[in-house]
Amino acid sequence: MKSLLVLPVLFAVALSSYNKEKELDWWETTIFYQIYPRSFKDSNGDGIGDINGITENLEYLKELGIGATWLSPIFKSPMYDFGYDIADFYAIQEEYGTIEDFENLMAKAKELDIKIVLDFVPNHTSNESVWFEEALRGHEKYFDYFIWEDGVVDENGVMHPPTNWVSALRKSAWEYREEVGKYYLHQFVIGQPDLNYRNPDVVEEMKNVIRFWLEKGVADDPDNYDYLNHIYTKDLDETIEMVFQWREVFDDFKEKDGLSRVMMTEAYTTPKMAMKYYGNRDRKGAQMPFNFALISDVNGDSSAAEIKYALDSFLTFKPIDEHANWVAGNHDVSRVASRFSPELVDGINMITLLMPGIGVTYMGEEIGMVDGYVSWEDTVDPGGCNTDDPINYWITSRDPQRTPFQWSADKNAGFSVGNKTWLPVAADFENLNVEVQRVTEKSHLNIYKALAALRNDKIFRYSRYESVAYNEGVFAFRRWYNKKAYIVVINFRQEAYTIDLTYFENVNKKVQVLISSIQSPKNSWEVLQADKVEILGSESLVLKVLF
Ligand code: GLC
Ligand code: CA
């Protein structure tokens, strides 16, 4: 008799948990690690990071607990914008390696079950691309690949650009070419003429580029192929339409082999606008429109309330059935240790890895790398050079966050055995590097690994989220699921506060420290009284709620 009663109950439980714990695709649970190939690891001593350097160190990603990496562009480029000015979308830049090196990378990635995401820059080509060169020669097909306008001649007979538009990297967005007697549009550097997406040939050509690399992946390594798109044309409906069409190309491939590709898009915009990239009921867009809240909206001066506002706003606008993502750094912005503070490195990693959604880490943030010092003479980023200002160039130069990865205390931080590196190594590398942090019990690296491991707990995949700003400094959030709950507490100020965690529902008695930031005197497993938790200046904690 009893068993008859039990059975239906079990059935019901199984059903409801099935609904809640929907099976998740690889990209929904992984951490994406951004590699800036030029600065990750130089395998041949020329001072420039390369593909073989990545292949040789893929195991490091495994060690961190990371399942996917996105690579900044590795395509053929004259490097005016370090690879974001692509001369040939179908070829690999020589100094980074060959197509065989790339295939080896894919093979190794497959062996380690690490997905590779490529960075596709659809907005423009390089001015040294065959397409642009043909355009200058008056080849009509390619002339229409770009955006041309006549100049404006003033009363003195002097020609000026068609409009006063300024490029994202300073100076006019128009450049005159005598060959054709017109100006072309470049939203970024002069070497990056914008492509004309109102021309259907361009649309088709760029889809072919996507297909080429997807097919390459399918040929030797079907499950390791994904794409990252950089979209710049400022949220036009036409831009979004392109994203939808690219998603269709991805989904065609998925239909063939059943494997999901992920599209991330970069658009610096409001949370509300960013949501458009996800798509809607009828059209699917990007799975990951990058969430730049932690980059654009807050920094080390922000109050706990401002942090809460920035994080919650993405979640507020996000479509309910899509995933959020958390990005605190990339090759375009000052490092977390410099933008927030070195003490807040662990706290920010707690946010990017434990908030609901997909975690993204820029290489070096796991060890708390600091912006390197790059003199005016050594500055190579157009963002710095274009200022023509040897004093203030560093404010807009992006070289400091691109200095070589700090592997060890060896020559050139273990990045290169060469005599010169393309950018100088940051000064603090002898103490701040992977090798040292591996053997230091409480280090950013080991905390990062603990967070990445904890993230595999179901709670962080399926649970609800609630946050609070306790005061000027302390921001906390709770993740809870069924009977389990964790609380993350981060103090953004240098003074201590005592907070009452029983504010959160079902937190009554005690909490236990699981992970604490490097300067925290609290040990793992320490049990604290929930209604009176003392948080020291810049301290960050991951706490388990005890029932
Ligand atoms: C993207 C890249 C940036 C580059 C720009 C122009 O924003 O992240 O580094 O300068 O595109 O291509
Ligand atoms: Ca090299």
XYZ file of C-alpha atoms and ligand atoms in Angstrom:
560
model
C 0.000 0.000 0.000
C 2.674 2.431 0.999
C 4.726 2.051 -2.122
C 1.691 2.905 -4.200
C 1.562 6.253 -2.539
C 5.232 6.941 -2.821
C 5.491 6.332 -6.532
C 3.351 9.173 -7.805
C 5.104 11.573 -5.489
C 8.499 10.624 -6.852
C 7.182 11.068 -10.301
C 5.991 14.552 -9.524
C 9.323 15.516 -7.999
C 11.186 14.231 -10.992
C 8.958 16.232 -13.279
C 9.266 19.503 -11.473
C 13.013 19.301 -11.089
C 13.252 18.423 -14.741
C 11.493 21.664 -15.551
C 13.678 23.721 -13.309
C 16.940 22.060 -14.130
C 16.715 22.298 -17.842
C 19.741 20.732 -19.438
C 22.238 23.436 -20.237
C 24.413 23.744 -23.296
C 28.217 23.997 -22.926
C 28.254 27.771 -23.394
C 25.582 28.354 -20.765
C 27.718 27.081 -17.905
C 31.311 27.708 -18.934
C 33.679 30.570 -18.246
C 35.023 32.365 -21.324
C 38.661 33.389 -21.036
C 39.785 36.140 -23.392
C 43.257 35.665 -24.810
C 44.962 38.625 -26.453
C 47.221 36.455 -28.620
C 49.934 39.064 -29.074
C 50.551 39.168 -25.331
C 49.809 35.660 -24.086
C 52.905 33.613 -24.925
C 55.666 33.961 -27.484
C 56.825 30.527 -28.652
C 59.656 31.566 -30.981
C 61.434 34.453 -29.259
C 60.440 37.287 -31.592
C 58.794 39.102 -28.701
C 55.270 38.664 -30.071
C 52.763 36.174 -28.719
C 51.569 33.573 -31.206
C 49.250 30.648 -31.867
C 51.759 27.990 -30.811
C 52.194 29.883 -27.568
C 48.477 29.477 -26.945
C 48.500 25.790 -27.880
C 51.392 25.118 -25.519
C 49.550 26.749 -22.653
C 45.988 25.583 -23.142
C 46.412 23.361 -20.112
C 46.639 26.480 -18.010
C 43.018 27.190 -18.880
C 42.139 23.692 -17.726
C 43.973 24.348 -14.487
C 41.833 27.456 -13.968
C 38.634 25.537 -14.619
C 37.836 27.269 -17.884
C 36.064 25.606 -20.800
C 36.260 28.175 -23.600
C 38.557 30.870 -24.830
C 37.941 33.738 -27.182
C 40.910 34.970 -29.117
C 41.325 38.543 -30.232
C 41.844 38.585 -34.026
C 44.588 36.415 -35.488
C 43.856 37.254 -39.139
C 46.200 38.885 -41.620
C 46.624 42.529 -40.705
C 49.044 45.434 -41.082
C 48.502 45.881 -37.309
C 47.610 49.561 -37.218
C 45.018 48.479 -34.660
C 46.739 45.239 -33.688
C 44.617 42.867 -35.660
C 41.310 44.707 -35.515
C 42.227 46.011 -38.957
C 41.871 42.865 -41.040
C 43.464 42.731 -44.486
C 42.394 39.189 -45.308
C 39.559 37.525 -43.416
C 40.590 34.171 -44.848
C 44.249 34.112 -43.744
C 46.235 33.987 -40.513
C 48.720 36.751 -39.697
C 52.223 35.417 -40.331
C 53.754 36.505 -37.039
C 50.994 34.560 -35.246
C 51.566 31.383 -37.225
C 50.104 29.357 -40.052
C 46.832 27.676 -40.783
C 48.504 24.416 -39.677
C 49.371 25.988 -36.334
C 45.757 26.984 -36.061
C 44.638 23.456 -36.835
C 47.004 22.125 -34.166
C 45.470 24.547 -31.721
C 42.027 23.251 -32.604
C 43.155 19.651 -32.185
C 44.698 20.320 -28.786
C 41.602 22.256 -27.741
C 39.447 19.338 -28.683
C 41.633 16.970 -26.708
C 41.244 19.177 -23.642
C 37.593 19.930 -24.346
C 38.173 23.648 -24.604
C 36.072 25.567 -27.112
C 37.718 28.162 -29.298
C 35.903 31.385 -30.130
C 37.210 33.604 -32.899
C 36.886 37.347 -33.065
C 35.155 38.491 -36.225
C 35.371 42.210 -36.931
C 32.628 42.920 -39.437
C 32.533 46.707 -39.265
C 35.560 47.399 -41.421
C 38.519 45.946 -43.259
C 42.077 47.175 -43.292
C 42.955 49.810 -45.883
C 45.463 47.228 -47.094
C 42.801 44.643 -47.851
C 42.506 43.485 -51.446
C 38.951 44.815 -51.438
C 40.050 48.322 -50.529
C 42.972 48.264 -52.904
C 40.683 47.191 -55.713
C 38.281 49.965 -54.729
C 41.065 52.519 -55.110
C 41.861 51.125 -58.515
C 38.304 51.935 -59.497
C 37.006 48.387 -59.518
C 33.303 49.140 -59.179
C 32.290 46.000 -57.296
C 34.807 46.721 -54.534
C 34.317 50.493 -54.615
C 30.772 49.785 -53.416
C 32.104 47.693 -50.525
C 32.984 50.937 -48.738
C 31.302 54.225 -47.874
C 32.409 57.181 -50.001
C 31.360 60.834 -49.947
C 32.452 63.992 -51.713
C 34.280 66.613 -49.701
C 32.882 70.069 -49.029
C 34.757 72.961 -50.630
C 34.671 76.244 -48.686
C 34.731 79.815 -50.019
C 38.541 79.730 -50.147
C 38.487 76.667 -52.292
C 39.747 74.406 -49.496
C 38.275 70.943 -49.317
C 36.901 69.635 -45.996
C 35.522 66.249 -44.950
C 31.825 65.697 -45.727
C 30.784 65.936 -42.040
C 32.325 66.756 -38.663
C 32.194 63.117 -37.504
C 35.067 62.056 -35.275
C 36.429 58.505 -35.140
C 36.396 56.403 -31.970
C 40.185 56.689 -31.832
C 40.257 60.497 -32.299
C 40.397 62.785 -35.343
C 38.090 62.946 -38.354
C 36.171 59.816 -39.335
C 36.727 60.689 -43.016
C 39.865 60.197 -45.033
C 40.472 61.579 -48.528
C 41.813 59.366 -51.302
C 43.166 61.077 -54.340
C 42.835 57.949 -56.448
C 39.054 58.282 -56.412
C 38.691 61.928 -55.371
C 36.423 61.094 -52.456
C 36.474 60.602 -48.716
C 35.845 57.194 -47.120
C 34.256 56.674 -43.734
C 36.307 55.086 -40.941
C 34.702 54.971 -37.524
C 37.991 53.715 -36.101
C 41.552 54.392 -37.332
C 42.372 55.617 -40.843
C 43.504 52.094 -41.638
C 39.981 50.761 -40.993
C 37.574 51.769 -43.789
C 33.981 50.931 -42.825
C 32.230 48.302 -44.897
C 28.998 49.234 -46.629
C 26.345 46.839 -45.346
C 23.710 48.476 -47.489
C 25.404 46.624 -50.330
C 24.047 43.036 -50.535
C 27.391 41.824 -51.922
C 29.087 42.859 -48.687
C 26.429 41.083 -46.663
C 26.964 37.893 -48.628
C 30.746 38.178 -48.605
C 30.841 38.511 -44.818
C 28.530 35.541 -44.382
C 30.971 33.604 -46.529
C 33.768 34.575 -44.164
C 31.745 33.164 -41.277
C 30.975 30.002 -43.246
C 34.641 29.580 -44.195
C 35.773 29.429 -40.576
C 32.797 27.439 -39.394
C 33.453 24.935 -42.125
C 37.085 24.758 -41.230
C 35.980 23.878 -37.747
C 33.598 21.252 -39.040
C 36.291 19.703 -41.207
C 38.756 19.084 -38.449
C 37.012 19.818 -35.270
C 33.298 20.238 -35.339
C 32.566 21.023 -31.739
C 35.177 23.646 -31.238
C 33.927 26.392 -33.388
C 32.318 29.547 -32.323
C 32.360 33.155 -33.161
C 32.539 36.536 -31.617
C 31.242 39.528 -33.484
C 32.229 43.092 -33.076
C 29.464 45.421 -34.053
C 30.066 49.119 -34.108
C 27.573 50.938 -36.156
C 25.738 52.193 -33.116
C 22.586 50.189 -32.627
C 20.943 50.837 -35.962
C 18.086 48.474 -36.707
C 20.118 47.441 -39.728
C 22.976 46.370 -37.460
C 20.655 44.228 -35.411
C 19.230 42.752 -38.595
C 22.767 41.666 -39.583
C 23.198 39.953 -36.226
C 19.966 38.045 -36.823
C 21.188 36.955 -40.233
C 24.525 35.797 -38.848
C 22.705 33.810 -36.204
C 20.856 32.081 -39.031
C 24.197 31.112 -40.560
C 25.265 29.658 -37.189
C 22.004 27.822 -36.794
C 22.298 26.331 -40.281
C 25.520 24.749 -39.093
C 23.906 23.560 -35.907
C 21.223 21.905 -37.953
C 23.871 19.977 -39.842
C 25.857 18.627 -36.918
C 23.790 19.325 -33.805
C 26.481 21.411 -32.143
C 25.782 24.869 -30.792
C 27.881 27.850 -31.729
C 27.815 30.913 -29.609
C 27.738 34.472 -30.859
C 28.928 37.251 -28.588
C 28.532 40.818 -29.728
C 30.316 43.917 -28.646
C 28.371 47.147 -28.577
C 29.051 49.854 -26.022
C 25.514 50.949 -25.328
C 22.776 51.158 -22.684
C 21.474 47.924 -21.120
C 18.153 48.529 -22.835
C 19.789 48.751 -26.260
C 22.112 45.823 -25.561
C 18.994 43.649 -25.127
C 18.029 44.162 -28.765
C 20.998 42.032 -29.754
C 19.453 39.002 -28.023
C 16.654 39.095 -30.559
C 12.988 38.525 -29.942
C 10.249 35.927 -30.261
C 10.586 35.722 -34.020
C 14.260 36.289 -34.642
C 17.173 34.982 -32.608
C 20.231 37.164 -32.198
C 23.420 36.861 -30.153
C 23.496 34.573 -27.131
C 25.901 36.939 -25.428
C 25.627 40.658 -26.098
C 28.502 41.717 -23.883
C 27.411 43.284 -20.650
C 29.777 46.193 -20.044
C 28.146 47.423 -16.818
C 31.274 46.582 -14.804
C 33.417 48.386 -17.359
C 31.466 51.471 -18.295
C 29.251 52.218 -15.317
C 31.341 51.647 -12.193
C 34.895 51.791 -10.846
C 36.767 51.864 -7.556
C 35.040 55.097 -6.514
C 31.561 53.671 -6.945
C 29.408 53.174 -3.892
C 27.798 49.841 -3.070
C 24.483 51.267 -4.306
C 25.997 52.207 -7.649
C 27.433 48.711 -7.992
C 24.064 47.197 -7.188
C 22.356 49.491 -9.670
C 24.796 48.632 -12.476
C 24.598 44.865 -11.941
C 20.864 44.688 -11.366
C 20.018 46.830 -14.347
C 21.369 44.288 -16.822
C 19.341 41.572 -15.097
C 16.293 43.799 -15.068
C 16.296 44.431 -18.801
C 17.468 40.962 -19.828
C 14.833 38.794 -21.536
C 13.757 36.167 -19.015
C 14.853 33.171 -21.086
C 18.282 34.502 -22.033
C 21.497 34.419 -20.007
C 23.280 37.403 -18.556
C 27.062 37.650 -18.847
C 29.636 39.408 -16.708
C 32.676 41.124 -18.139
C 35.015 43.179 -15.950
C 37.974 43.595 -18.272
C 39.219 43.339 -21.819
C 42.042 44.601 -24.034
C 40.349 47.992 -24.395
C 40.030 49.001 -20.753
C 42.305 49.556 -17.819
C 42.816 46.467 -15.659
C 40.555 45.664 -12.700
C 43.445 46.166 -10.244
C 43.993 49.642 -11.702
C 40.368 50.653 -12.344
C 39.052 49.403 -9.007
C 42.000 48.556 -6.769
C 44.371 45.617 -6.271
C 42.428 44.741 -3.093
C 39.193 44.401 -5.039
C 40.494 41.881 -7.593
C 39.026 38.903 -5.724
C 35.745 40.690 -5.110
C 35.313 41.488 -8.800
C 36.149 37.884 -9.708
C 33.465 36.796 -7.218
C 31.006 38.964 -9.115
C 31.947 37.811 -12.615
C 31.959 34.134 -11.638
C 29.080 33.917 -9.170
C 26.426 36.288 -10.480
C 23.663 34.555 -12.447
C 24.883 34.030 -16.005
C 28.020 33.454 -18.016
C 31.428 34.459 -16.668
C 34.028 36.160 -18.841
C 37.634 36.756 -17.780
C 40.264 38.804 -19.588
C 43.621 37.030 -19.356
C 45.584 38.190 -16.340
C 42.562 39.227 -14.260
C 42.788 35.860 -12.496
C 46.162 36.888 -11.063
C 45.255 40.549 -10.624
C 47.616 41.987 -13.238
C 48.038 45.747 -12.988
C 48.244 48.184 -15.935
C 51.848 48.240 -17.124
C 53.794 51.464 -17.568
C 54.413 52.143 -21.252
C 56.503 55.228 -22.073
C 55.544 57.575 -24.924
C 58.446 56.120 -26.948
C 57.168 52.580 -26.452
C 53.509 53.434 -27.085
C 52.101 51.661 -30.136
C 48.316 51.768 -29.673
C 46.653 54.261 -32.023
C 44.495 55.285 -29.054
C 47.672 56.684 -27.505
C 49.683 57.669 -30.585
C 46.805 59.624 -32.121
C 46.836 62.051 -29.203
C 50.216 63.427 -30.408
C 50.643 64.262 -26.739
C 53.721 62.802 -24.970
C 52.300 63.879 -21.599
C 48.671 62.780 -21.604
C 48.758 59.940 -24.147
C 48.449 57.326 -21.392
C 44.897 58.367 -20.560
C 43.566 56.905 -23.805
C 46.331 54.460 -24.697
C 45.287 50.826 -24.395
C 48.834 49.491 -24.221
C 48.921 49.326 -20.388
C 46.273 46.567 -20.297
C 47.985 44.678 -23.131
C 51.438 44.200 -21.610
C 52.769 40.607 -21.732
C 51.113 37.981 -19.601
C 53.009 37.348 -16.384
C 53.820 33.646 -16.239
C 56.816 33.696 -13.908
C 59.681 35.729 -12.450
C 61.906 34.683 -15.369
C 63.140 36.995 -18.111
C 60.226 38.877 -19.715
C 57.929 37.361 -17.096
C 58.284 34.012 -18.875
C 56.368 35.443 -21.825
C 59.282 35.400 -24.279
C 62.922 34.349 -24.401
C 63.575 37.155 -26.902
C 65.546 40.297 -26.199
C 62.683 42.657 -26.786
C 58.948 42.234 -26.344
C 56.411 44.145 -28.441
C 55.285 45.966 -25.307
C 57.359 46.193 -22.131
C 56.580 43.764 -19.337
C 54.889 45.410 -16.331
C 57.243 46.315 -13.495
C 55.758 44.138 -10.781
C 56.065 40.818 -12.624
C 58.649 39.296 -10.292
C 56.109 39.123 -7.479
C 52.933 39.090 -9.455
C 52.885 36.035 -11.714
C 51.271 32.646 -12.166
C 54.187 30.647 -10.794
C 54.363 32.558 -7.519
C 50.607 32.546 -7.063
C 50.381 28.809 -7.657
C 52.471 28.138 -4.564
C 51.033 30.901 -2.419
C 48.171 29.413 -0.493
C 46.061 32.532 -0.536
C 46.576 34.157 -3.910
C 44.300 35.700 -6.524
C 44.991 32.670 -8.697
C 43.999 30.123 -6.074
C 40.933 32.131 -5.125
C 39.983 32.269 -8.791
C 40.305 28.501 -9.091
C 38.179 28.005 -5.975
C 35.502 30.307 -7.426
C 35.571 28.525 -10.789
C 35.127 25.194 -8.996
C 32.352 26.489 -6.746
C 30.560 27.801 -9.812
C 29.910 24.220 -10.855
C 27.529 23.878 -7.916
C 23.979 23.664 -9.226
C 23.116 26.652 -7.112
C 25.037 28.947 -9.408
C 23.399 27.474 -12.485
C 19.811 27.503 -11.455
C 19.369 29.672 -8.423
C 17.605 32.927 -7.794
C 19.389 36.170 -7.052
C 18.827 38.995 -4.637
C 21.148 41.880 -3.810
C 21.507 44.675 -1.297
C 23.707 47.710 -0.700
C 24.134 47.827 3.088
C 25.856 51.181 3.249
C 28.350 53.247 1.259
C 30.769 50.332 0.934
C 29.188 46.922 1.338
C 27.405 45.218 -1.527
C 26.058 41.710 -0.996
C 24.088 39.207 -2.998
C 22.461 35.922 -2.208
C 22.031 32.952 -4.513
C 19.648 30.317 -3.241
C 18.109 27.156 -4.545
C 15.993 24.552 -2.827
C 17.432 24.449 0.665
C 20.886 25.805 -0.069
C 22.140 29.355 -0.161
C 25.341 31.308 -0.598
C 25.995 34.961 0.116
C 28.747 37.012 -1.493
C 29.816 40.129 0.379
C 32.158 42.761 -1.047
C 33.328 45.904 0.679
C 34.142 48.595 -1.891
C 35.527 50.943 0.756
C 38.637 50.808 2.910
C 36.818 51.154 6.210
C 35.297 48.324 8.197
C 31.554 47.820 8.668
C 29.429 45.441 10.667
C 26.488 44.074 8.736
C 23.436 42.012 9.552
C 22.995 39.176 7.077
C 19.672 38.121 8.588
C 18.300 40.808 6.290
C 18.175 37.963 3.778
C 15.263 35.574 4.133
C 16.098 32.235 5.748
C 19.409 33.470 7.061
C 18.984 33.201 10.790
C 21.914 31.914 12.693
C 25.213 31.246 11.151
C 27.192 31.516 7.988
C 30.422 29.799 7.085
C 33.335 31.292 5.190
C 34.055 29.338 2.001
C 36.323 31.736 0.131
C 37.838 35.010 1.309
C 39.892 37.667 -0.485
C 43.677 37.584 -0.045
C 43.872 40.317 2.570
C 41.034 38.854 4.634
C 42.117 37.367 7.975
C 39.135 35.017 7.926
C 39.889 31.393 7.219
C 37.872 28.990 5.167
C 35.408 27.003 7.262
C 35.295 29.726 9.919
C 31.725 30.087 11.214
C 30.304 33.572 11.793
C 27.251 34.880 13.590
C 24.953 35.970 10.736
C 23.511 39.046 12.462
C 26.901 40.573 13.236
C 29.451 40.054 10.491
C 32.415 42.351 10.558
C 33.653 43.212 7.076
C 37.093 44.777 6.911
C 38.099 47.388 4.374
C 38.096 45.974 0.795
C 37.350 42.518 2.153
C 35.356 40.079 -0.002
C 33.749 36.866 1.166
C 31.799 33.950 -0.199
C 29.675 32.582 2.627
C 27.598 29.480 2.920
C 24.377 29.835 4.850
C 24.093 27.262 7.645
C 20.646 26.097 8.654
C 36.898 46.652 -31.003
C 38.173 46.212 -30.363
C 39.139 47.358 -30.297
C 39.333 47.934 -31.677
C 37.999 48.296 -32.314
C 38.139 48.697 -33.747
O 36.244 47.586 -30.203
O 37.898 45.679 -29.106
O 40.360 46.938 -29.755
O 40.145 49.073 -31.627
O 37.155 47.183 -32.256
O 38.304 47.604 -34.579
Ca 56.258 34.850 -31.565
